[in-house]
Amino acid sequence: MELPFAESWKIKMVEPIRKSTREEREQWLKDANYNVFQLSADQVYIDCLTDSGTGAMSDRQWAALMMGDESYAGSRSFFELRDVITRLTGFEYVIPTHQGRAAENVLFSALIKACDVCPGNSHFDTTKGHIESRKAVALDCTVDEAKDTQLEVPFKGNVDINKLEKALAENADKVPFIIVTITNNTAGGQPVSMQNLRDVRRVADKYGKRVIFDSARFAENAYFIKTREEGYADKSIKEITREMFSLADGMTMSAKKDGIVNMGGFIATRHQDWYEAAKNFCIPFEGYLTYGGMNGRDMAALAVGLDENTEFDNLDTRIKQVQYLASLLDEYGIPYQRPAGGHAIFVDASKILTNVPKEEFPAQTLTIELYREAGVRGCEIGYILADRDPITRENRFGGLDLLRLAIARRVYTDNHMKVIAVALKNVFDRRHEITRGVEIVWEAPLMRHFTVKLRPLG
Ligand SMILES: *Cc1c(COP(=O)(O)O)cnc(C)c1O
């Protein structure tokens, strides 16, 4: 008999979590104005709000933490981190930052000016924010397949090369760089193939442009290349990573994802001119060049995290857990963005709560119902997150309306996955009785989802 699959680690330290009663949750929801961001973490049983900064560090990372060098300038921990990044990516120049958006802030301050156009595949919201706040345009060139949640294609995060070529032909002199997000978070943690990265490089070279990878989940992307793309099955994750980055000029990184640290980020590049330009913004915004927003000990832990999470077994454990949750949803017939992505399941609320009008926010309603059912906290990636049109001030109902269940790295067991799936099934089984959603009582002018106050209807 073939041995079953199991985690590539064992547990050395545990953190108790507490179940609650439905009555308690009902009260807490009311107190939180039906916005799960406003719940305190103690009120949550299983937290699927995000995979960002929520991962469990290994014993080697905790040991590295104790060895951190807190020197203001020339910290040994910086050089350890830089050497790991250079070994993984081939990029010689590294600037640490306090998280991913800080890397964007520093690098984009040096590269973007008003009226520029930055083409890419579904820019992440902070990336888009840092482009638009500089009065430039984040031009989305993602493949159309990404919009159909039921379509099963292996690299749904890809850049549409025709759209990219058109963008470059029309705006050539206004494009400071092309930015490719690996994996494509916004499209559902969907990977980008090596072939697509090669095609982006070819088009970029044709127009004399540089390419940045927004690399928060580059290791998960490498895993999908290994397991799905022809010719990569026998390559190691580190070999694939090196090949991916050989096709880029630089990267921004949120280390809170595939670095498996609770806080941190960096910029890395092969170009001295980019490094020199970014340096000028690192010092005032983040800090001196050999710590730029990070403690020495955190850089030390990140160096180990990057090394560990570019090993196949660690990634295999992670991705298989997400796929296990997906397989349970398949069993119950619950629709989600297919195939399962790297870091989360995106449940298609508009296909479940079909009786809730879009004006009453079906995905937010499903998020509330799931919390009410079992204390599982997901996150709406839908019409509330989409905000209002800046000009007409109308709600934007054009995109997808999803409930995201993000899975923290090395934190929950498969039994927790079962609880999440059954809780969702219980809501799914009574979906036809759910006919009313929520209305907005108060909202902030921008990024309203964090603080929005809601009221249940009906
Ligand atoms: C999280 C994330 C960022 C921003 O990083 P923070 O560490 O949250 O500031 C940028 N891009 C992508 C793709 C991300 O997932």
Coordinates of C-alpha atoms and ligand atoms in Angstrom, one line a residue:
M1 CA 0.0 0.0 0.0
E2 CA 1.3 3.5 -0.9
L3 CA 2.0 5.6 2.1
P4 CA -0.4 8.6 2.5
F5 CA 0.8 12.2 2.1
A6 CA 1.8 14.0 5.3
E7 CA 3.4 17.3 6.4
S8 CA 7.1 17.8 6.0
W9 CA 7.4 19.1 9.5
K10 CA 6.4 18.3 13.1
I11 CA 5.1 20.7 15.7
K12 CA 7.3 22.0 18.6
M13 CA 5.2 24.8 20.0
V14 CA 1.4 25.3 20.0
E15 CA -0.9 28.3 20.4
P16 CA -4.3 27.5 21.9
I17 CA -7.4 28.8 20.0
R18 CA -10.9 28.9 21.3
K19 CA -14.3 28.0 19.9
S20 CA -17.2 30.4 20.7
T21 CA -21.0 30.0 20.8
R22 CA -23.3 31.2 18.1
E23 CA -24.8 33.7 20.6
E24 CA -21.4 35.2 21.3
R25 CA -20.6 35.5 17.6
E26 CA -24.0 37.2 17.0
Q27 CA -23.2 39.8 19.5
W28 CA -19.6 40.3 18.3
L29 CA -20.8 40.7 14.7
K30 CA -23.1 43.4 15.9
D31 CA -20.4 45.1 17.9
A32 CA -18.1 44.9 14.8
N33 CA -20.8 46.5 12.5
Y34 CA -20.8 43.3 10.5
N35 CA -17.2 44.0 9.3
V36 CA -14.9 41.1 10.1
F37 CA -11.9 43.4 10.1
Q38 CA -13.4 45.0 13.2
L39 CA -13.5 41.7 15.2
S40 CA -10.7 41.1 17.7
A41 CA -8.6 38.1 16.9
D42 CA -9.8 36.4 20.2
Q43 CA -13.3 36.3 18.7
V44 CA -12.0 34.2 15.8
Y45 CA -11.7 30.4 15.9
I46 CA -9.9 29.8 12.5
D47 CA -8.5 32.9 10.9
C48 CA -8.4 32.9 7.1
L49 CA -8.3 36.7 6.7
T50 CA -4.9 36.7 5.1
D51 CA -1.7 34.7 4.6
S52 CA 0.4 37.8 5.1
G53 CA 2.7 37.8 8.1
T54 CA 0.6 35.0 9.7
G55 CA 3.0 32.1 8.9
A56 CA 4.7 30.0 11.6
M57 CA 8.5 30.4 11.7
S58 CA 10.6 27.2 11.9
D59 CA 13.0 26.4 14.8
R60 CA 15.9 27.4 12.5
Q61 CA 14.3 30.8 12.0
W62 CA 13.8 31.3 15.7
A63 CA 17.4 30.3 16.3
A64 CA 18.5 32.8 13.6
L65 CA 16.5 35.5 15.4
M66 CA 18.8 35.1 18.4
M67 CA 21.8 35.5 16.2
G68 CA 20.7 38.7 14.6
D69 CA 23.2 41.6 14.4
E70 CA 21.6 44.9 15.4
S71 CA 24.5 47.1 14.2
Y72 CA 23.2 50.3 12.6
A73 CA 25.6 50.1 9.6
G74 CA 27.1 47.0 8.0
S75 CA 25.0 44.4 10.0
R76 CA 26.1 40.8 9.5
S77 CA 22.5 39.9 9.2
F78 CA 22.1 42.2 6.2
F79 CA 24.9 40.5 4.4
E80 CA 23.5 37.0 5.2
L81 CA 20.2 38.1 3.8
R82 CA 21.7 39.7 0.7
D83 CA 23.8 36.6 0.0
V84 CA 20.7 34.4 0.1
I85 CA 18.8 36.7 -2.2
T86 CA 21.7 36.9 -4.6
R87 CA 22.0 33.1 -4.6
L88 CA 18.3 32.6 -5.2
T89 CA 17.7 35.4 -7.8
G90 CA 21.1 36.4 -9.3
F91 CA 20.3 40.0 -8.2
E92 CA 23.4 41.7 -6.8
Y93 CA 21.9 44.8 -5.2
V94 CA 19.5 44.4 -2.2
I95 CA 17.6 47.0 -0.2
P96 CA 15.6 45.8 2.8
T97 CA 12.3 47.5 3.6
H98 CA 9.7 47.1 6.3
Q99 CA 7.2 45.3 4.0
G100 CA 6.2 44.9 0.4
R101 CA 4.5 48.2 -0.1
A102 CA 7.5 50.0 1.3
A103 CA 9.6 48.4 -1.4
E104 CA 7.1 49.7 -3.9
N105 CA 7.3 53.1 -2.3
V106 CA 11.1 53.3 -2.4
L107 CA 11.6 51.9 -5.9
F108 CA 8.6 53.6 -7.6
S109 CA 9.7 56.9 -6.1
A110 CA 12.8 56.5 -8.2
L111 CA 11.2 55.2 -11.3
I112 CA 7.7 56.5 -11.9
K113 CA 6.7 60.0 -12.9
A114 CA 3.2 61.5 -13.7
C115 CA 1.5 60.2 -16.9
D116 CA 3.6 57.1 -17.0
V117 CA 2.0 53.7 -17.9
C118 CA 3.0 50.5 -16.0
P119 CA 1.6 47.5 -17.7
G120 CA 1.3 44.2 -15.8
N121 CA -1.0 41.3 -14.7
S122 CA -3.6 42.4 -12.2
H123 CA -1.5 44.8 -10.1
F124 CA -1.9 44.2 -6.4
D125 CA -3.9 47.0 -4.6
T126 CA -0.9 48.6 -2.9
T127 CA 1.1 48.3 -6.1
K128 CA -1.7 50.0 -8.0
G129 CA -2.0 52.6 -5.2
H130 CA 1.7 53.4 -5.5
I131 CA 1.4 53.8 -9.2
E132 CA -1.8 55.8 -9.2
S133 CA -0.7 58.1 -6.4
R134 CA 2.1 59.2 -8.7
K135 CA -0.5 60.1 -11.3
A136 CA 0.6 57.2 -13.5
V137 CA -1.6 54.4 -14.9
A138 CA -1.6 50.7 -13.8
L139 CA -2.6 49.0 -17.1
D140 CA -4.0 45.5 -16.5
C141 CA -2.9 43.0 -19.2
T142 CA -4.0 39.8 -17.5
V143 CA -5.3 36.9 -19.7
D144 CA -9.1 37.0 -20.1
E145 CA -9.4 33.4 -18.8
A146 CA -8.7 34.7 -15.2
K147 CA -12.2 36.3 -15.2
D148 CA -14.1 33.0 -15.6
T149 CA -13.9 31.2 -12.2
Q150 CA -15.0 27.8 -13.6
L151 CA -12.4 27.6 -16.4
E152 CA -9.7 25.1 -15.5
V153 CA -6.4 26.3 -17.0
P154 CA -2.9 25.7 -15.4
F155 CA -1.5 29.3 -15.6
K156 CA -4.4 31.6 -15.1
G157 CA -2.2 34.3 -13.8
N158 CA -0.4 34.9 -17.1
V159 CA 0.1 38.2 -18.9
D160 CA -1.8 38.4 -22.2
I161 CA 1.2 39.0 -24.5
N162 CA -1.0 40.7 -27.2
K163 CA -2.4 43.2 -24.7
L164 CA 1.2 43.8 -23.4
E165 CA 2.5 44.3 -26.9
K166 CA -0.3 46.7 -27.7
A167 CA 0.3 48.7 -24.5
L168 CA 4.0 49.0 -25.3
A169 CA 3.3 50.0 -29.0
E170 CA 0.9 52.7 -27.9
N171 CA 2.9 54.1 -24.8
A172 CA 6.5 53.1 -25.5
D173 CA 8.1 56.3 -24.3
K174 CA 5.9 56.5 -21.2
V175 CA 6.6 53.0 -19.8
P176 CA 9.2 53.0 -17.0
F177 CA 8.9 49.2 -16.5
I178 CA 6.6 46.2 -16.9
I179 CA 5.5 44.6 -13.7
V180 CA 4.6 40.9 -13.4
T181 CA 3.0 39.6 -10.2
I182 CA 4.0 36.0 -9.3
T183 CA 1.8 34.4 -8.3
N184 CA -1.1 36.6 -9.5
N185 CA -2.7 37.4 -6.1
T186 CA -5.7 39.3 -7.4
A187 CA -6.6 36.6 -9.9
G188 CA -6.8 34.1 -7.1
G189 CA -3.2 33.1 -6.4
Q190 CA -2.9 31.9 -9.9
P191 CA 0.6 31.1 -11.3
V192 CA 2.5 32.6 -14.3
S193 CA 4.3 30.1 -16.5
M194 CA 8.0 30.2 -17.4
Q195 CA 7.0 30.4 -21.0
N196 CA 4.9 33.5 -20.3
L197 CA 7.8 35.1 -18.3
R198 CA 10.0 34.4 -21.4
D199 CA 7.5 35.9 -23.7
V200 CA 7.2 39.0 -21.5
R201 CA 11.0 39.3 -21.6
R202 CA 11.0 39.0 -25.4
V203 CA 8.5 41.8 -25.8
A204 CA 10.2 43.9 -23.2
D205 CA 13.6 43.6 -25.0
K206 CA 11.9 44.4 -28.3
Y207 CA 10.8 47.8 -26.8
G208 CA 13.9 48.3 -24.7
K209 CA 12.0 48.0 -21.4
R210 CA 12.9 46.6 -18.0
V211 CA 10.8 44.0 -16.1
I212 CA 10.0 44.0 -12.3
F213 CA 8.6 40.9 -10.6
D214 CA 6.2 41.6 -7.7
S215 CA 7.5 38.5 -6.0
A216 CA 5.5 38.0 -2.8
R217 CA 4.7 34.4 -3.7
F218 CA 7.6 33.6 -6.1
A219 CA 8.3 30.2 -4.5
E220 CA 4.7 29.1 -4.8
N221 CA 4.9 30.1 -8.5
A222 CA 8.0 28.0 -8.9
Y223 CA 6.2 25.1 -7.4
F224 CA 3.4 25.4 -10.0
I225 CA 6.0 25.6 -12.8
K226 CA 7.6 22.4 -11.5
T227 CA 4.4 20.5 -11.1
R228 CA 2.4 21.8 -14.2
E229 CA 4.8 23.0 -16.9
E230 CA 6.5 20.7 -19.3
G231 CA 10.2 20.3 -18.9
Y232 CA 10.4 21.4 -15.2
A233 CA 9.5 18.2 -13.3
D234 CA 13.1 17.2 -12.7
K235 CA 14.3 20.7 -11.8
S236 CA 14.7 21.9 -8.2
I237 CA 12.6 24.8 -6.9
K238 CA 15.9 26.8 -6.5
E239 CA 16.8 26.1 -10.1
I240 CA 13.4 27.2 -11.3
T241 CA 13.5 30.3 -9.1
R242 CA 16.9 31.3 -10.5
E243 CA 15.6 30.8 -14.1
M244 CA 12.5 32.9 -13.4
F245 CA 14.5 35.8 -12.0
S246 CA 17.0 35.5 -14.9
L247 CA 14.1 36.9 -17.0
A248 CA 13.6 40.0 -14.8
D249 CA 15.6 43.2 -14.0
G250 CA 14.5 43.6 -10.5
M251 CA 12.0 42.6 -7.9
T252 CA 9.8 44.0 -5.0
M253 CA 9.1 41.5 -2.3
S254 CA 6.6 41.3 0.6
A255 CA 8.6 38.8 2.8
K256 CA 5.4 38.3 4.9
K257 CA 4.3 35.8 2.3
D258 CA 6.9 33.4 0.8
G259 CA 9.6 34.6 3.2
I260 CA 7.6 33.2 6.1
V261 CA 8.4 36.1 8.5
N262 CA 5.8 38.2 10.3
M263 CA 7.2 41.5 8.9
G264 CA 9.6 42.5 6.2
G265 CA 10.3 43.1 2.5
F266 CA 13.0 44.1 0.1
I267 CA 14.0 45.4 -3.3
A268 CA 16.6 43.5 -5.4
T269 CA 18.0 44.3 -8.8
R270 CA 20.8 43.5 -11.2
H271 CA 21.1 47.2 -12.3
Q272 CA 23.4 49.6 -10.4
D273 CA 21.5 52.6 -11.8
W274 CA 18.2 51.4 -10.2
Y275 CA 20.0 50.7 -7.0
E276 CA 21.6 54.1 -6.8
A277 CA 18.3 55.8 -7.6
A278 CA 16.4 53.8 -5.0
K279 CA 19.0 54.4 -2.3
N280 CA 18.1 58.0 -2.2
F281 CA 14.5 57.1 -1.2
C282 CA 15.4 54.3 1.1
I283 CA 17.3 56.4 3.6
P284 CA 14.6 59.1 4.2
F285 CA 11.6 56.7 4.0
E286 CA 12.9 53.4 5.5
G287 CA 16.3 53.8 7.1
Y288 CA 20.0 53.2 6.4
L289 CA 20.8 50.8 3.5
T290 CA 21.9 47.8 5.6
Y291 CA 18.6 47.6 7.6
G292 CA 16.1 49.8 5.7
G293 CA 13.1 49.2 8.0
M294 CA 14.0 45.8 9.4
N295 CA 15.6 44.6 12.6
G296 CA 18.9 42.7 12.2
R297 CA 17.2 39.7 13.8
D298 CA 14.3 39.9 11.3
M299 CA 16.7 39.9 8.4
A300 CA 18.4 36.9 9.9
A301 CA 15.1 35.0 10.2
L302 CA 14.1 36.0 6.7
A303 CA 17.4 34.7 5.2
V304 CA 16.5 31.3 6.7
G305 CA 12.9 31.5 5.7
L306 CA 13.7 32.2 2.0
D307 CA 16.1 29.3 2.0
E308 CA 13.6 26.9 3.6
N309 CA 10.7 27.9 1.5
T310 CA 12.5 27.3 -1.8
E311 CA 12.7 23.6 -0.9
F312 CA 10.1 21.4 -2.6
D313 CA 8.8 19.6 0.5
N314 CA 7.9 22.7 2.4
L315 CA 6.0 24.0 -0.6
D316 CA 4.4 20.6 -1.4
T317 CA 3.0 20.5 2.2
R318 CA 1.6 24.0 1.8
I319 CA 0.0 23.8 -1.7
K320 CA -1.4 20.3 -1.0
Q321 CA -3.2 21.7 2.1
V322 CA -4.9 24.4 0.0
Q323 CA -5.7 21.7 -2.6
Y324 CA -7.2 19.5 0.2
L325 CA -9.5 22.3 1.2
A326 CA -10.5 22.7 -2.5
S327 CA -11.2 18.9 -2.8
L328 CA -13.6 19.2 0.1
L329 CA -15.4 22.1 -1.5
D330 CA -15.6 20.0 -4.7
E331 CA -17.2 17.2 -2.8
Y332 CA -19.9 19.6 -1.5
G333 CA -20.3 21.3 -4.9
I334 CA -19.2 24.7 -3.7
P335 CA -18.0 26.9 -6.6
Y336 CA -14.6 28.7 -6.3
Q337 CA -11.9 30.1 -8.6
R338 CA -10.5 27.0 -10.4
P339 CA -8.0 25.5 -10.2
A340 CA -7.1 26.1 -6.5
G341 CA -4.4 28.8 -6.2
G342 CA -1.3 28.8 -4.1
H343 CA -2.3 30.7 -1.0
A344 CA -6.1 30.8 -0.8
I345 CA -9.4 29.5 -2.1
F346 CA -11.6 32.2 -3.6
V347 CA -15.2 31.2 -3.2
D348 CA -17.6 32.5 -5.9
A349 CA -20.3 34.1 -3.8
S350 CA -22.3 35.4 -6.8
K351 CA -22.8 31.7 -7.8
I352 CA -23.9 30.7 -4.2
L353 CA -26.1 33.5 -2.8
T354 CA -28.0 33.9 -6.0
N355 CA -31.0 35.4 -4.2
V356 CA -29.0 38.3 -2.7
P357 CA -29.0 41.2 -5.1
K358 CA -25.5 42.6 -5.9
E359 CA -26.5 45.9 -4.3
E360 CA -26.6 44.0 -1.1
F361 CA -23.1 42.6 -1.4
P362 CA -23.4 38.8 -1.7
A363 CA -19.7 38.0 -0.9
Q364 CA -19.7 40.2 2.2
T365 CA -23.0 38.4 3.2
L366 CA -21.3 35.0 2.8
T367 CA -18.3 36.2 4.8
I368 CA -20.7 37.2 7.7
E369 CA -22.6 33.9 7.4
L370 CA -19.4 31.8 7.6
Y371 CA -18.2 33.6 10.7
R372 CA -21.7 33.3 12.3
E373 CA -21.7 29.6 11.5
A374 CA -18.3 28.6 13.0
G375 CA -16.1 31.5 13.9
V376 CA -14.2 31.1 10.6
R377 CA -13.0 34.5 9.4
G378 CA -12.6 34.9 5.7
C379 CA -12.3 38.1 3.7
E380 CA -14.5 39.7 1.1
I381 CA -12.7 40.3 -2.2
G382 CA -15.6 41.8 -4.0
Y383 CA -17.9 44.7 -4.4
I384 CA -17.1 46.4 -1.1
L385 CA -13.3 46.1 -1.7
A386 CA -13.8 47.4 -5.2
D387 CA -14.8 50.8 -3.8
R388 CA -16.7 53.5 -5.7
D389 CA -15.8 54.9 -9.1
P390 CA -13.7 58.0 -8.3
I391 CA -15.7 60.1 -10.7
T392 CA -19.3 58.9 -10.6
R393 CA -19.1 57.7 -7.0
E394 CA -21.2 54.7 -8.0
N395 CA -20.4 51.3 -6.5
R396 CA -18.3 49.2 -8.9
F397 CA -20.1 46.0 -9.7
G398 CA -18.0 45.1 -12.8
G399 CA -15.6 42.5 -11.3
L400 CA -15.9 39.3 -9.4
D401 CA -17.6 39.0 -6.0
L402 CA -15.5 36.5 -4.0
L403 CA -15.0 35.3 -0.4
R404 CA -11.3 34.6 0.1
L405 CA -10.2 31.9 2.5
A406 CA -6.4 32.6 2.8
I407 CA -4.4 29.8 4.4
A408 CA -1.6 30.8 6.7
R409 CA 1.7 28.9 6.2
R410 CA 2.4 26.0 8.6
V411 CA -0.3 27.2 11.0
Y412 CA -3.4 25.1 10.7
T413 CA -3.9 21.3 10.3
D414 CA -6.0 19.5 7.8
N415 CA -8.6 19.1 10.5
H416 CA -9.0 22.8 10.5
M417 CA -9.5 22.6 6.8
K418 CA -12.3 20.2 7.4
V419 CA -14.0 22.6 9.8
I420 CA -13.8 25.4 7.3
A421 CA -15.2 23.3 4.6
V422 CA -18.1 21.9 6.6
A423 CA -18.9 25.3 8.0
L424 CA -19.1 26.6 4.5
K425 CA -21.2 23.6 3.4
N426 CA -23.7 24.3 6.2
V427 CA -24.1 27.9 4.8
F428 CA -24.2 26.5 1.3
D429 CA -27.0 24.1 2.2
R430 CA -29.3 26.9 3.3
R431 CA -28.2 29.3 0.5
H432 CA -31.7 29.6 -1.0
E433 CA -33.1 30.9 2.3
I434 CA -30.6 33.7 2.4
T435 CA -32.4 36.4 0.4
R436 CA -31.1 39.6 1.9
G437 CA -27.6 41.0 2.3
V438 CA -26.3 44.1 4.0
E439 CA -26.3 47.8 3.4
I440 CA -23.6 50.4 4.1
V441 CA -24.3 52.7 7.1
W442 CA -20.9 54.5 7.0
E443 CA -17.9 54.3 4.8
A444 CA -14.5 55.9 4.4
P445 CA -13.8 57.8 1.1
L446 CA -10.9 55.4 0.2
M447 CA -10.1 51.7 1.1
R448 CA -13.5 51.5 2.7
H449 CA -13.4 47.7 3.4
F450 CA -11.2 48.0 6.5
T451 CA -13.6 50.3 8.4
V452 CA -17.0 50.1 6.6
K453 CA -20.0 49.9 8.9
L454 CA -22.8 47.6 7.7
R455 CA -26.4 46.7 8.7
P456 CA -28.1 43.4 7.9
L457 CA -31.2 43.8 5.8
G458 CA -34.4 41.8 6.1
Ligands
LIG1 C1 1.1 41.6 0.0 C2 1.4 42.0 -1.3 C3 2.1 43.2 -1.6 C4 2.3 44.3 -0.5 O1 3.1 43.8 0.5 P1 2.9 44.2 2.1 O2 4.0 43.4 2.8 O3 1.5 43.8 2.5 O4 3.1 45.7 2.2 C5 2.4 43.5 -2.9 N1 2.2 42.7 -3.9 C6 1.6 41.5 -3.7 C7 1.3 40.6 -4.8 C8 1.2 41.1 -2.4 O5 0.6 39.9 -2.2

